[in-house]
CSV table of C-alpha atoms in Angstrom, one decimal:
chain,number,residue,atom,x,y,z
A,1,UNK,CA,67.1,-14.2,30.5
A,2,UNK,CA,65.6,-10.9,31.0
A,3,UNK,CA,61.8,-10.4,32.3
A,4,UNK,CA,58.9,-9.6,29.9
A,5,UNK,CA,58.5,-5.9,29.7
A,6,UNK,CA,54.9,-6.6,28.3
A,7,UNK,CA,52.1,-8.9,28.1
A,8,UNK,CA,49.1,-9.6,26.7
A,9,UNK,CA,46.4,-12.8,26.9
A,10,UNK,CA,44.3,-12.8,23.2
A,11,UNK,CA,41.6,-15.0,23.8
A,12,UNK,CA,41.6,-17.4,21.1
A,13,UNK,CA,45.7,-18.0,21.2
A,14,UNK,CA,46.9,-17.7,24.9
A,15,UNK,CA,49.9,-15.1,26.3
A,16,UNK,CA,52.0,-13.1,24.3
A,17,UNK,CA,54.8,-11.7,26.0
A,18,UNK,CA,58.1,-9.8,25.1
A,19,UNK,CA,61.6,-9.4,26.6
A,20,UNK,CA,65.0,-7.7,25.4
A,21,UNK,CA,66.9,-9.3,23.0
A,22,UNK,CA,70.0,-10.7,24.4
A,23,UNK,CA,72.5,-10.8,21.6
A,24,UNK,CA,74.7,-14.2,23.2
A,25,UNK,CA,71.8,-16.1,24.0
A,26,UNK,CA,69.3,-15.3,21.3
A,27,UNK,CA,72.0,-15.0,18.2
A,28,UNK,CA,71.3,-19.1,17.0
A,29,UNK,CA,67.4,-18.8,17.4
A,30,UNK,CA,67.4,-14.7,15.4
A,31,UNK,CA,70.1,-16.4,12.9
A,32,UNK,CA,67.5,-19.1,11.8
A,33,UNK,CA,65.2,-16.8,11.8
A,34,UNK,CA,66.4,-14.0,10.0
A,35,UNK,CA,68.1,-16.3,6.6
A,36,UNK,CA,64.9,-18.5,6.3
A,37,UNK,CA,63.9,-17.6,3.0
A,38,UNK,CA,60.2,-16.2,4.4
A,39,UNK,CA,62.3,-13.6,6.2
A,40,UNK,CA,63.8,-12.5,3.0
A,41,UNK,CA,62.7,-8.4,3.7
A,42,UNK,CA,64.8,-8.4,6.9
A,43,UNK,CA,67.5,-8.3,4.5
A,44,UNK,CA,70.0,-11.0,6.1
A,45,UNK,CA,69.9,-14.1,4.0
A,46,UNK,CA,73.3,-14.2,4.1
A,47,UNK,CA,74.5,-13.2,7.5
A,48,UNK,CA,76.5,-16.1,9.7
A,49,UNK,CA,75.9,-15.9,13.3
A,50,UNK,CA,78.5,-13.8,13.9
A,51,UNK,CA,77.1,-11.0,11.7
A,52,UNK,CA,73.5,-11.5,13.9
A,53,UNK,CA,74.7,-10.9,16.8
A,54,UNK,CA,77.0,-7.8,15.8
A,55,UNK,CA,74.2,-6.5,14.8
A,56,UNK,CA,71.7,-7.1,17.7
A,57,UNK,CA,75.1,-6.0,20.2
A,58,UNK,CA,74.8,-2.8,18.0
A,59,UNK,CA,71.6,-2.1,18.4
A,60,UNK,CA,71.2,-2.7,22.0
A,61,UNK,CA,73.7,-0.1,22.3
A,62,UNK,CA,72.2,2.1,20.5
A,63,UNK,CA,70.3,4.9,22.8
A,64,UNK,CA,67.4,5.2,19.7
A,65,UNK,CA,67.0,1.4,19.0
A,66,UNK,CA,65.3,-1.6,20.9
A,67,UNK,CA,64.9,-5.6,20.4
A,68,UNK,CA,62.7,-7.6,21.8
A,69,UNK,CA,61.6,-10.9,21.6
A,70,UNK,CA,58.2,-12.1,21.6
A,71,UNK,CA,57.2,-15.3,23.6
A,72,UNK,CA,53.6,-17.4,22.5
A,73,UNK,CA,52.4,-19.3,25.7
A,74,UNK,CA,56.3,-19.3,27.0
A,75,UNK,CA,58.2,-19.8,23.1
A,76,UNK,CA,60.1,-18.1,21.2
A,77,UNK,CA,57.8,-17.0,18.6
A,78,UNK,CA,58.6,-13.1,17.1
A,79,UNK,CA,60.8,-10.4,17.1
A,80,UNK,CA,60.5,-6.9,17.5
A,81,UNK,CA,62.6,-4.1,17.0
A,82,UNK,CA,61.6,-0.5,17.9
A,83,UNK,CA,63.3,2.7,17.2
A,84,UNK,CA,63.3,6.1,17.1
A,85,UNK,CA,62.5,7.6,13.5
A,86,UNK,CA,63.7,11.5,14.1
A,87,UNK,CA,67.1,9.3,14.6
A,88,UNK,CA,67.3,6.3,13.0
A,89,UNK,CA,65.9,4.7,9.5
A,90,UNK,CA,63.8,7.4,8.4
A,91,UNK,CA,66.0,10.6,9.7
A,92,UNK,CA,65.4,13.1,6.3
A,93,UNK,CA,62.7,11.4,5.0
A,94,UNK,CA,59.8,11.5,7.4
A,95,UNK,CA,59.2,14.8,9.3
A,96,UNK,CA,59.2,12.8,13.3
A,97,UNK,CA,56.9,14.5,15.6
A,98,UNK,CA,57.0,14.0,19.7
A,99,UNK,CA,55.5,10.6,19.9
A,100,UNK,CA,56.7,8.7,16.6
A,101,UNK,CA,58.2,5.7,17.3
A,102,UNK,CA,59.2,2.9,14.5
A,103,UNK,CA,58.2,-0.7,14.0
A,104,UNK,CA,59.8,-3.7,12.7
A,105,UNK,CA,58.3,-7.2,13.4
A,106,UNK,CA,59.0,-10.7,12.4
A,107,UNK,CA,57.0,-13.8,13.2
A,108,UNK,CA,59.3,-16.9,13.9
A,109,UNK,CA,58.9,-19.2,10.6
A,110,UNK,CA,56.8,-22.2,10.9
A,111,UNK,CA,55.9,-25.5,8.5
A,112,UNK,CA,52.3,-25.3,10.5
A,113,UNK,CA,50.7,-21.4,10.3
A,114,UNK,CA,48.4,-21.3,13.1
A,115,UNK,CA,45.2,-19.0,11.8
A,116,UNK,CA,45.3,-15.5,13.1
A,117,UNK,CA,48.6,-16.1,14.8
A,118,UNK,CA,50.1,-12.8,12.9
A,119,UNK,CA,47.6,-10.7,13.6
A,120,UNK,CA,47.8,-11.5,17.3
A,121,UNK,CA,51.4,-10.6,17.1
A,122,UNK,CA,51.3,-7.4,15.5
A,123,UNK,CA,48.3,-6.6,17.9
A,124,UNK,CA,50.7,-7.7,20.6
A,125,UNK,CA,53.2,-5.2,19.2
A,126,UNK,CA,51.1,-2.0,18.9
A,127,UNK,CA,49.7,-2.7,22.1
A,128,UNK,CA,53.1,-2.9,23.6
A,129,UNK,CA,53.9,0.7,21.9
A,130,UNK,CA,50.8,2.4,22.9
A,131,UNK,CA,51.1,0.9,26.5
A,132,UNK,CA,53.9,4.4,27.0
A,133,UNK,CA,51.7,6.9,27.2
A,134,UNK,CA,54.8,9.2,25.3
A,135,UNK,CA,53.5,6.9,22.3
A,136,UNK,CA,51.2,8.8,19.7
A,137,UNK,CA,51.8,7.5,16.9
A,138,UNK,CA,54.2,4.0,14.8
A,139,UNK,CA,55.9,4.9,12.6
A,140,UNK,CA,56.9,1.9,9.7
A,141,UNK,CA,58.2,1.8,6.3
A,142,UNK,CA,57.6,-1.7,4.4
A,143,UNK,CA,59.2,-2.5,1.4
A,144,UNK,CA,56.4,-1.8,-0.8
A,145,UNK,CA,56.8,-5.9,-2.7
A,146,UNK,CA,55.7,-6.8,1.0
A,147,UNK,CA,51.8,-7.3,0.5
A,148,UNK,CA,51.2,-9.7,3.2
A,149,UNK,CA,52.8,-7.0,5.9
A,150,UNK,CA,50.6,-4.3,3.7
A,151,UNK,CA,47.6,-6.2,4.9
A,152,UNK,CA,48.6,-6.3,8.2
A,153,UNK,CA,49.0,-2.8,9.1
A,154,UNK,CA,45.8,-2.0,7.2
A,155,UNK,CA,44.1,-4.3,9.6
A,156,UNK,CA,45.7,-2.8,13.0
A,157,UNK,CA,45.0,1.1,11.6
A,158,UNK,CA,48.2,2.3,9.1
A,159,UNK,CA,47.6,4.3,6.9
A,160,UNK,CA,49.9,4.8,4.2
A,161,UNK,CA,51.5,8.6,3.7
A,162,UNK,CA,53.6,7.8,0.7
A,163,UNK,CA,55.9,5.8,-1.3
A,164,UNK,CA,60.0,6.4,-0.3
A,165,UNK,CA,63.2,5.4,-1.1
A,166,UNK,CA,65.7,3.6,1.2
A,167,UNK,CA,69.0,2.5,0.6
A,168,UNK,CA,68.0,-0.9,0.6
A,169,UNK,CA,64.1,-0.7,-0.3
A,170,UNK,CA,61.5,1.6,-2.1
A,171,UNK,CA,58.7,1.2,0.9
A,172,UNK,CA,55.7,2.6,2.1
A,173,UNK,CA,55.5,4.7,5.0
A,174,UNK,CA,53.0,4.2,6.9
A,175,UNK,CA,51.5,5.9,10.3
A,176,UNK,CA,49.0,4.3,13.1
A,177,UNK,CA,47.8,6.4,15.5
A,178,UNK,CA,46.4,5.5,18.9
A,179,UNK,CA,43.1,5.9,17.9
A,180,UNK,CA,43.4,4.6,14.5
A,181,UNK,CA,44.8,1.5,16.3
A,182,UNK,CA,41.9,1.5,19.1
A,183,UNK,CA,39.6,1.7,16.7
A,184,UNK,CA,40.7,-1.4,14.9
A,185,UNK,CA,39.9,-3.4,18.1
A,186,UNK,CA,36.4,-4.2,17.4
A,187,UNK,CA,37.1,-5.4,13.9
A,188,UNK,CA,40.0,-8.6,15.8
């Protein structure tokens, strides 16, 4: 497995870390997670294995996209996938400025929630963005049904620009700065 390329203690949950996806060895843990039903906007209910790990071989090919996966105290516990929006998912829709970079996250499903566990994560994840300095502002684009997510990003600084359409979604774009995001930090 590769090493963690970030991480982060929170104080209440323990160590967060992430490391890049690798498509053969993480395909049967991303294929449960991806076509449980609470995983439904990732659009890949019906994927087999096969299908998951074309895809994550495709993106880890691709110069413009990344996935990681996030660890909770040494598990398996999220996903992240970060790309670049003047080239991928957003290319004639959002005007991408030096610095964008876009965001996708998925925490692992769970029969136990552990309170504030998703707000760690995403905290995790913007941290891990604005840890490159090249990083002024993420970049995301929710389907707009998604209100738990909508909370989320409200909470870590997004603000919404407007409402677009996507091949597979009408979503909200969304935009964090650094110091939108930094001066969420208080509020945890």
């Amino acid at each position: 497995m590769s090493a963690a390329v970030f991480t982060r203690t929170d104080p209440a949950l323990g160590e967060f870390s992430v490391r890049p996806v690798d498509p053969a060895a993480d395909t049967p843990l991303l294929h449960r997670w991806v076509t449980d039903p609470k995983a439904a906007f990732w659009l890949m209910q019906d994927c087999d294995p096969a299908t998951v790990e074309k895809e994550f071989r495709r993106i880890a090919a691709d110069p413009h996209h990344d996935a990681f996966l996030g660890l909770h105290n040494g598990t398996p516990a999220f996903l992240i996938e970060r790309y670049d929006p003047a080239h991928r998912e957003l290319v004639g829709i959002h005007a991408a400025r030096p610095g964008d970079i876009g965001m996708h996250f998925l925490t692992a499903p769970t029969g136990s929630p552990v309170h504030g566990f998703t707000r760690a994560v995403i905290t995790t994840v913007m941290e891990m963005l604005f840890a490159d300095p090249d990083t002024h502002r993420v970049v995301v684009e929710p389907d707009t049904r998604n209100t738990a997510v909508h909370a989320l990003n409200k909470a870590v600084g997004f603000e919404v620009v407007r409402t677009v359409s996507l091949p597979s979604k009408d979503a909200y774009l969304s935009i964090c700065t650094r110091d939108q995001f930094l001066a969420t930090r208080g509020a945890c």
